[in-house]
Coordinates of C-alpha atoms and ligand atoms in Angstrom, one line a residue:
X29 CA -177.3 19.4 61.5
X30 CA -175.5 22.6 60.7
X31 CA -171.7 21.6 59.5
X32 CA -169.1 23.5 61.7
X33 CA -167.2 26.4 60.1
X34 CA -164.0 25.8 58.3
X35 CA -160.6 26.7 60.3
X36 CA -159.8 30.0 58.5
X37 CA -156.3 29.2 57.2
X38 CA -156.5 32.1 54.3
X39 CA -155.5 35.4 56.3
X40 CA -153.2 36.9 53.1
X41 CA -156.6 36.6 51.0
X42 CA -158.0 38.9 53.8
X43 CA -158.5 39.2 57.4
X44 CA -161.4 39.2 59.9
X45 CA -162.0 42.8 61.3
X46 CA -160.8 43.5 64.9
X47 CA -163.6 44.2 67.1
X48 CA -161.4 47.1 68.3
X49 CA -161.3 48.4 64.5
X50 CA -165.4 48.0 64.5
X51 CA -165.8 49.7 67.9
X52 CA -163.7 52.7 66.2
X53 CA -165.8 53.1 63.3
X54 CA -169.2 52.5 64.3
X55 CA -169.9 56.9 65.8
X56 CA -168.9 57.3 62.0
X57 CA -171.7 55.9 60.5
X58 CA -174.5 57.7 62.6
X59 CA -173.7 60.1 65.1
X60 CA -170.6 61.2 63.2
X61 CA -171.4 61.2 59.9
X62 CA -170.1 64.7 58.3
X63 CA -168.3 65.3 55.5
X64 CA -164.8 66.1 56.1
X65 CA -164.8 68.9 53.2
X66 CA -167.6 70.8 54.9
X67 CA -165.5 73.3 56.5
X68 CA -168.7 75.5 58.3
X69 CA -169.8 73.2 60.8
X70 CA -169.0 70.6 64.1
X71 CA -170.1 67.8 61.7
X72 CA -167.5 68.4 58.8
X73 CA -164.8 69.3 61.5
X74 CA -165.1 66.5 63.5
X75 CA -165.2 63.9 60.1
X76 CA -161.8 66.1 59.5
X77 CA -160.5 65.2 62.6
X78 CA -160.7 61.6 62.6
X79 CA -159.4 61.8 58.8
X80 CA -156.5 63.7 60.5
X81 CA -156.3 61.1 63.1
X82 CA -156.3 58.0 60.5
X83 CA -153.5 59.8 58.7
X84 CA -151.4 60.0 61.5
X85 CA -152.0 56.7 62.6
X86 CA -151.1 55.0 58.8
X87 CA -148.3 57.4 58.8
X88 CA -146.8 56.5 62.1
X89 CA -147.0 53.0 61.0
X90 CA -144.9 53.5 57.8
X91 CA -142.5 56.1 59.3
X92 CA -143.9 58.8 57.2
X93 CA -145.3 62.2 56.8
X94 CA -149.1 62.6 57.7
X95 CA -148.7 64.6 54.4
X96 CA -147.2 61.9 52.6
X97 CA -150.5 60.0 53.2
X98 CA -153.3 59.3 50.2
X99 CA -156.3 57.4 50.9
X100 CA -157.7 55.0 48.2
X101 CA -160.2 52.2 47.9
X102 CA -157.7 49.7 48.9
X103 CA -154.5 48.3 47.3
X104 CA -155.4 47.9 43.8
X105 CA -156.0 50.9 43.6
X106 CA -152.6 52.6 45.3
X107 CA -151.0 50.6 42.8
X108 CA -152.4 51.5 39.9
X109 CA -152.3 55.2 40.8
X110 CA -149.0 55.2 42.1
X111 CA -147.7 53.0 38.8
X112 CA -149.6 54.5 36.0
X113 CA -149.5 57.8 38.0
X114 CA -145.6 57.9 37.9
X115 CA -145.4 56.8 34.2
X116 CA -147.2 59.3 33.1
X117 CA -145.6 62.0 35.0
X118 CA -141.9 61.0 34.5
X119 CA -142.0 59.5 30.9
X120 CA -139.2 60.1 28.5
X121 CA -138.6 58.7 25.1
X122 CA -134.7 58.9 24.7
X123 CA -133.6 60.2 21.3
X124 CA -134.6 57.5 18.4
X125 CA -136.6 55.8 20.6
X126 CA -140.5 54.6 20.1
X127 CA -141.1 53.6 23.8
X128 CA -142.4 56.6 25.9
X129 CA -139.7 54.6 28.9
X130 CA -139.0 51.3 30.7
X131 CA -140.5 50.1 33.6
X132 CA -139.3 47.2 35.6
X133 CA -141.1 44.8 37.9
X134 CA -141.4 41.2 38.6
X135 CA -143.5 37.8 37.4
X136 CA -144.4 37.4 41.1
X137 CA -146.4 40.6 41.5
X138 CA -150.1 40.7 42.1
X139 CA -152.6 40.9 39.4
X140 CA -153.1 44.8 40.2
X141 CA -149.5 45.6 39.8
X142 CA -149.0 43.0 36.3
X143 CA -152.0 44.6 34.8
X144 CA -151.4 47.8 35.5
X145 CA -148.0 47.8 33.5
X146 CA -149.7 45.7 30.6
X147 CA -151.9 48.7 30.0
X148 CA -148.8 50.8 30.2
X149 CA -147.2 48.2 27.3
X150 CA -150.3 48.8 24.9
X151 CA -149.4 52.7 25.0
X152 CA -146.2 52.9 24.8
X153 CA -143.9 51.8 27.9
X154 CA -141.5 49.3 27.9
X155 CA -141.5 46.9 30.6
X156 CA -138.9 44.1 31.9
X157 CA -140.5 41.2 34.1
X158 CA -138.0 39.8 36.5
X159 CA -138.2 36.1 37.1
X160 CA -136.5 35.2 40.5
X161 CA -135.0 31.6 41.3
X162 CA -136.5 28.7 42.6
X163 CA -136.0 30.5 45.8
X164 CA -138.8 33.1 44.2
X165 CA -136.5 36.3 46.0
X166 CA -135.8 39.2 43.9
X167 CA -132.6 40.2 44.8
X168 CA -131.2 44.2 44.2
X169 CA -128.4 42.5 41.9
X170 CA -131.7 40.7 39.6
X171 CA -133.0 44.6 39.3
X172 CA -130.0 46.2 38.6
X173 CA -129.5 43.5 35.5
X174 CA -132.7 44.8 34.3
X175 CA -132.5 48.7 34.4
X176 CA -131.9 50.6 31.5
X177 CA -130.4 54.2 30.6
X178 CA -134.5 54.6 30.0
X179 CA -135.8 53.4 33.3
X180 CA -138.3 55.8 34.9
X181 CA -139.9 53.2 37.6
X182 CA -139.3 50.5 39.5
X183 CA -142.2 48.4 41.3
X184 CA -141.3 45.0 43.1
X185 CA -143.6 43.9 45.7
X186 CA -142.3 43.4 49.4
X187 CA -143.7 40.3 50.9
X188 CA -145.1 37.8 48.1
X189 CA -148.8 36.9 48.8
X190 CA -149.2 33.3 47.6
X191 CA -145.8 32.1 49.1
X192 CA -144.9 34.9 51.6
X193 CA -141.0 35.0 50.6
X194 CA -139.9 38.7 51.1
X195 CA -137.5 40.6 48.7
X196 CA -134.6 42.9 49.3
X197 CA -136.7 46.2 49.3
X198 CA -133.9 48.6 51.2
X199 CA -131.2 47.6 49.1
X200 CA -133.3 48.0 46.1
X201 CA -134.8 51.5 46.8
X202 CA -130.7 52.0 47.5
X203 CA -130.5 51.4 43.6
X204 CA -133.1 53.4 42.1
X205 CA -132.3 56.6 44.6
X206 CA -128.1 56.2 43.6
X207 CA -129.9 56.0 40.0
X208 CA -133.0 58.9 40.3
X209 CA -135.5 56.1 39.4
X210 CA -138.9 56.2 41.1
X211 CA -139.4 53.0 43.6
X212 CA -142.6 51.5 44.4
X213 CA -143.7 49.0 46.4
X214 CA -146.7 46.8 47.0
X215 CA -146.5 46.4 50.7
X216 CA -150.1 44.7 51.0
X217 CA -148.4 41.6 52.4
X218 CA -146.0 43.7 54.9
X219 CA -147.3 46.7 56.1
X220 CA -148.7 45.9 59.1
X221 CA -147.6 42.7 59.6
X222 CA -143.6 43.7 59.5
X223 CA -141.9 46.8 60.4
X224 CA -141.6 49.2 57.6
X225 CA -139.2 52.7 57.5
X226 CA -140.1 54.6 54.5
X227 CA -137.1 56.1 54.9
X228 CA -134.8 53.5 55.9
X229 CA -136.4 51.2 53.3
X230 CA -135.8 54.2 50.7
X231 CA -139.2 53.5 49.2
X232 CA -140.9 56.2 47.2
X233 CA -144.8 54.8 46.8
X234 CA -145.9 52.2 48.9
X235 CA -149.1 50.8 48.5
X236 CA -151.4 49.0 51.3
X237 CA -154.6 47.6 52.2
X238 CA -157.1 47.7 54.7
X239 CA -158.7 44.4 54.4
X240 CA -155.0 42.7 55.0
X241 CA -154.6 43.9 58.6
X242 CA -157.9 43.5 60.6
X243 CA -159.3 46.5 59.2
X244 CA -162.6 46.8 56.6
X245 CA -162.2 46.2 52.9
X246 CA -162.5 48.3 50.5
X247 CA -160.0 51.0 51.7
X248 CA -156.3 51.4 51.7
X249 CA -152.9 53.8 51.7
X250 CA -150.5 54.8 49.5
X251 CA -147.4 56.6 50.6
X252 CA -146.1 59.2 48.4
X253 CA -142.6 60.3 49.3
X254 CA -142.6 64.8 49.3
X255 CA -138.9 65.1 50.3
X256 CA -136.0 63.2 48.9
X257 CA -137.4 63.3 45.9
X258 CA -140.8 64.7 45.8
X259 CA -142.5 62.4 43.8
X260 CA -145.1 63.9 41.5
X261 CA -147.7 62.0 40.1
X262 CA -150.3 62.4 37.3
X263 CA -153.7 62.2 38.6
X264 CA -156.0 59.1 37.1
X265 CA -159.1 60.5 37.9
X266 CA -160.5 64.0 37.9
X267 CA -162.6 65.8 40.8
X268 CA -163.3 67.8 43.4
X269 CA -159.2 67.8 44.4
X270 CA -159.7 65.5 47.7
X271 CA -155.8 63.8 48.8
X272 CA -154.1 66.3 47.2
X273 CA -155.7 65.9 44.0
X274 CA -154.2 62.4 43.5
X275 CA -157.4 60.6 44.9
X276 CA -160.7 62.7 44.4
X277 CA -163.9 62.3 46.3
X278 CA -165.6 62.3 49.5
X279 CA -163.4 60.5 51.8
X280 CA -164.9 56.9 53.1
X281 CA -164.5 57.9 56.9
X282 CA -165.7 55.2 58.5
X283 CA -163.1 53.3 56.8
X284 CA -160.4 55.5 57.0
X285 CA -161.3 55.7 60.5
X286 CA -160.9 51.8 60.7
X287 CA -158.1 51.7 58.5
X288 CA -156.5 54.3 60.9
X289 CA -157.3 52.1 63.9
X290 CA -156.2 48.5 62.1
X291 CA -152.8 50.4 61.5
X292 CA -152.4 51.6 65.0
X293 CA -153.0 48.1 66.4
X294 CA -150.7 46.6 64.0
X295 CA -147.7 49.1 64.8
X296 CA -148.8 48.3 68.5
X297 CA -149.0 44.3 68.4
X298 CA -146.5 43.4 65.4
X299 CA -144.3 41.7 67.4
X300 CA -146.1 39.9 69.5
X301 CA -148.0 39.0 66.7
X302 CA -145.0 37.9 64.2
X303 CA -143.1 35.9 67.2
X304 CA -146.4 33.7 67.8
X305 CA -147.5 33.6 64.1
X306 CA -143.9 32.4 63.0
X307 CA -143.6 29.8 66.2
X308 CA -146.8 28.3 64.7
X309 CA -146.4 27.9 61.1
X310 CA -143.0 26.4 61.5
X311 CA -144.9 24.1 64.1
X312 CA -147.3 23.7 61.2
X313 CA -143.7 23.3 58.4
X314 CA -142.7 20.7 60.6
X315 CA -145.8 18.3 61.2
X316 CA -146.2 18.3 57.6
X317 CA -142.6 17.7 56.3
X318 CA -142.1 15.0 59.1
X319 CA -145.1 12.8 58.8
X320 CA -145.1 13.1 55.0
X321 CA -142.8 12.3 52.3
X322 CA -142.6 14.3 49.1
X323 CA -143.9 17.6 50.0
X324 CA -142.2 20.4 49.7
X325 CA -142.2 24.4 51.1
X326 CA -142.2 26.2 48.3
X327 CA -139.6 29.4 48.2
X328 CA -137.1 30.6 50.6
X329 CA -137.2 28.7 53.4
X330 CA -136.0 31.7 55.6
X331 CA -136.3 34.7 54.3
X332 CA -140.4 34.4 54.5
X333 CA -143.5 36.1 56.2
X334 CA -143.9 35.0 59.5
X335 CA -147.7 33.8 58.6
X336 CA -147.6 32.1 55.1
X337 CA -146.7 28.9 54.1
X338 CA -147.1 27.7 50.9
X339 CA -146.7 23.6 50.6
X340 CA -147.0 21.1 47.2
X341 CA -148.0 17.2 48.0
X342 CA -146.3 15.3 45.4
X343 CA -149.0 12.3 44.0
X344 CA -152.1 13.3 45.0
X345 CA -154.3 15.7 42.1
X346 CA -154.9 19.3 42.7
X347 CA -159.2 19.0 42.8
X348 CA -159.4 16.3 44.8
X349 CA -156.9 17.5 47.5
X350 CA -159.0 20.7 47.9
X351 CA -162.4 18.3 48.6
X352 CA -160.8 16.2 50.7
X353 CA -159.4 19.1 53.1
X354 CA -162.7 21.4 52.9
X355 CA -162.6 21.6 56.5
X356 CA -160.1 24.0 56.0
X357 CA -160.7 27.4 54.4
X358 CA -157.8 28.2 52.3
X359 CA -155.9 28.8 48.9
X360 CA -154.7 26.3 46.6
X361 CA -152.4 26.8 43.9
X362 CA -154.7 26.6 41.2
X363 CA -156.3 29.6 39.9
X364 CA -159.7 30.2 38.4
X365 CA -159.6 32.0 34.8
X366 CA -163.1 31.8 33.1
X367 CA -163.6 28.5 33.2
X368 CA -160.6 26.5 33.8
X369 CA -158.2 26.1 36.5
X370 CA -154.8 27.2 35.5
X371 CA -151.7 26.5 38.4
X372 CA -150.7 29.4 40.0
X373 CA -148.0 31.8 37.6
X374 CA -146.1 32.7 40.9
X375 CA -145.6 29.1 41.7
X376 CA -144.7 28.4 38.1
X377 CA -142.6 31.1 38.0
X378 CA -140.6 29.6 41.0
X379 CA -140.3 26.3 38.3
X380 CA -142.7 24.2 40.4
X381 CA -145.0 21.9 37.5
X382 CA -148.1 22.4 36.2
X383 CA -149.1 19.2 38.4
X384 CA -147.4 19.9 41.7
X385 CA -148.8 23.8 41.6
X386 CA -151.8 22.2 41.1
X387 CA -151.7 20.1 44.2
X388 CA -150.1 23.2 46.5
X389 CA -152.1 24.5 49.6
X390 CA -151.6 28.2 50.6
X391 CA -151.9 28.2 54.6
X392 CA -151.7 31.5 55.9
X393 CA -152.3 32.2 60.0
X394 CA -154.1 35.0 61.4
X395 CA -154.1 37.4 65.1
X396 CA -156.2 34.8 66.5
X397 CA -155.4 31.3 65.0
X398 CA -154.8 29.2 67.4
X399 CA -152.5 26.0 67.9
X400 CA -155.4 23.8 68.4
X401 CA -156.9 25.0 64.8
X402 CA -153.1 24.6 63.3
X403 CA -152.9 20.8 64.7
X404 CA -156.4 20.1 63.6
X405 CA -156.0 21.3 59.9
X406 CA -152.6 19.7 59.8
X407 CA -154.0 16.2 60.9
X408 CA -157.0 16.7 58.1
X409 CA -154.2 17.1 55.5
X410 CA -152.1 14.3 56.5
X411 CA -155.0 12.1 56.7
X412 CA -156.1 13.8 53.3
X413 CA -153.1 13.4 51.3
X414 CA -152.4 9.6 52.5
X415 CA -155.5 8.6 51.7
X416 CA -155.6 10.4 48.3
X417 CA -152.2 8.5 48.0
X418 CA -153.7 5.2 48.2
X419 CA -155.3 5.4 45.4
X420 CA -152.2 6.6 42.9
X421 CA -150.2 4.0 41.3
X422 CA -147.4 6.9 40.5
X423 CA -146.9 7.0 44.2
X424 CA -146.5 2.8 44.5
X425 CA -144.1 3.4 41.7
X426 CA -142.3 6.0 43.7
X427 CA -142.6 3.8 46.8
X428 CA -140.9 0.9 44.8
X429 CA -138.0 3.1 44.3
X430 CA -138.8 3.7 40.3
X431 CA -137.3 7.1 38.9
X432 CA -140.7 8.3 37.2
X433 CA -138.9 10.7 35.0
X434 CA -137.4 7.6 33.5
X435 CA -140.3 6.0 32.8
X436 CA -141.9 6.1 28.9
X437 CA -145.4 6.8 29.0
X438 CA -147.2 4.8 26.6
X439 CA -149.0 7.3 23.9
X440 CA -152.4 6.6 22.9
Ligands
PMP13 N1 -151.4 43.3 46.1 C1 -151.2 42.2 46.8 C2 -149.8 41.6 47.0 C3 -152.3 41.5 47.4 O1 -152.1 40.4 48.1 C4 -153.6 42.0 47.2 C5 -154.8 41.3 47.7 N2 -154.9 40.0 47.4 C6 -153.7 43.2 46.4 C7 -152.6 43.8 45.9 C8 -155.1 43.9 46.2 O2 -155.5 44.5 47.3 P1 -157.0 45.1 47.5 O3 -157.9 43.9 47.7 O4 -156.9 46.0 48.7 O5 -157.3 45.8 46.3

């Protein structure tokens, strides 16, 4: 007998397309299938049109420019254009100094924002990684402790993927402008989901992803701000001088098409979307926190995406949580580096253990989860962790009203 699929609980790890997105998209593949830099026939102009019309979809959606508009192979890639990009073009080594400038960002950014700046370290940049409180937001006041007379850029992401908790990205940009320091953001969380002003905001690169808001993989955005300040940045890879020259190479139209479409939907349906997405994941907060004792939501418990939850089950191990609840597709807070599981740094940047990361599920809700799916996955995990309970003596001890950080473990 064929096992039923999982409930998908793991939309911030990516998103199913919308048929509407699909429906867009598919003329580009056959019927529509020029290249948008062949300027001398229907073919290439009508590929150029729909790349106009993506552009002005994605830009409507972030208050922009269709000029301020680059299209990229999704958000790893914005971000490392738009950080290694910037360094490069607005470095400055102050008088007597070896570094080349300072960059500031945050322990809770994604892997394709942290590595970027690490290759920045090993030639030559400076770099200050914020660590938030337990409450995992990075304020404007924790950025403005870490600039320097050196700064050049500042990148904190909006919307944190692994625990959703959403940082103070207006007030922040409101820094770096008063200061002249290029902001960037990596909005793959938020854009899309939440409203975004580029202006209002006072962001100077944002970075997106298709893959995160019912469009295809494998394409995103980044905004780069032309007026109030231009930003200029260096170009990473050389070629026939596509996107301005910041992003060389025949466009991917059918994805841009979709990515175009996705963002259109999203500025359409955001609301409706966020008002029914929040409604159920505190409905899913609630069950949980009610009907179990020592769990807890980890970061701020307000200031949050609408869609992600992120929760730790006290005494019940990390592995064998995930087994017991693979009727469920979604994250845990365990992460796989070659060949060992290693907690989550966001969570242990927040100061949750090694052991309680370890046993943290990442539920994130999607356009068309539905209550039924959100009762039914939070009635395997009660079952789950009670059961897995049973079988832990720590959690009798804790039961019995012993203080297990009193207790001397015996060492062998
Ligand atoms: N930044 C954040 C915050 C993300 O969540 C992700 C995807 N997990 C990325 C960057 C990378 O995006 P992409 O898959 O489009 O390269």
């Amino acid at each position: 007998m064929a096992s039923k699929a999982p409930i998908y609980l793991d939309h911030a790890a990516t998103t199913p397309c919308d048929p509407r997105v699909v429906e867009a998209m598919l003329p580009y593949f056959t019927q529509k299938f020029g290249n948008p830099g062949s300027r001398n026939h229907r073919y290439g102009w009508e590929s150029e049109e729909a790349v106009d019309t993506a552009r002005a979809q994605v830009a409507a959606l972030l208050g922009a420019d269709e000029k301020e508009i680059i299209f990229t192979s999704g958000a790893t890639e914005s971000n490392n254009i738009a950080i290694k990009g910037g360094a490069y073009m607005y470095e400055k080594a102050p008088a007597g100094s070896a570094s080349r400038g300072h960059i500031v960002t945050t322990i809770l950014e994604h892997k394709a924002v942290l590595d970027p700046v690490k290759r920045l370290m090993k030639e030559g940049f400076d770099a200050t990684f914020i660590e938030p409180g337990p409450d995992g937001i990075i304020t404007a006041d924790l950025v403005k402790a870490a600039l320097r007379p050196d700064t050049i850029l500042v990148s904190v992401m909006w919307a944190n993927n692994e625990i959703g908790t959403i940082n103070e990205i207006p007030a922040i940009g409101a820094l770096c402008h008063e200061k002249d320091i290029l902001f960037h953001t990596d909005a793959t969380q938020w854009a899309g989901k939440m409203p975004v002003n580029v202006e209002k905001d006072n962001v100077d690169l944002l970075s997106m992803s298709g893959h995160k808001i019912y469009g295809p993989k494998g394409v995103g955005a980044l905004f780069v701000r032309r007026r109030r300040p231009r930003v200029r940045l260096q170009a990473l890879v050389d070629g026939g001088g596509q996107e301005r020259g910041f992003r060389p190479g025949t466009l991917n139209v059918t994805g841009i098409v979709g990515l175009g479409k996705a963002a259109q939907i999203a500025k359409d349906e955001m609301d409706k979307d966020a008002t029914r997405l929040l409604a159920l994941r505190k409905h899913l907060e609630q069950t949980l926190v009610t009907r179990l004792d020592s769990c807890a939501i980890n970061g701020h418990l307000e200031k949050r995406l609408p869609h992600i939850t992120n929760v730790s089950f006290g005494f019940v191990e990390g592995e064998s949580l995930m087994m017991a609840v693979s009727e469920i597709a979604c994250s845990s807070g365990s992460a796989c580096t070659s060949a060992s599981l290693e907690p989550s740094y966001v969570l242990k940047g927040l100061g949750v253990g090694d052991e309680l990361a370890h046993s943290s599920l990442r539920l994130s809700l999607g356009r068309w989860t539905t209550k039924e799916q959100v009762d039914h996955a939070a009635e395997r995990i009660i079952a789950s962790v009670t059961k897995l309970r049973t079988l832990s003596p720590l959690y009798d001890m804790h039961k019995e009203g012993i203080d297990l950080s009193k207790v001397e473990w015996a060492k062998h």
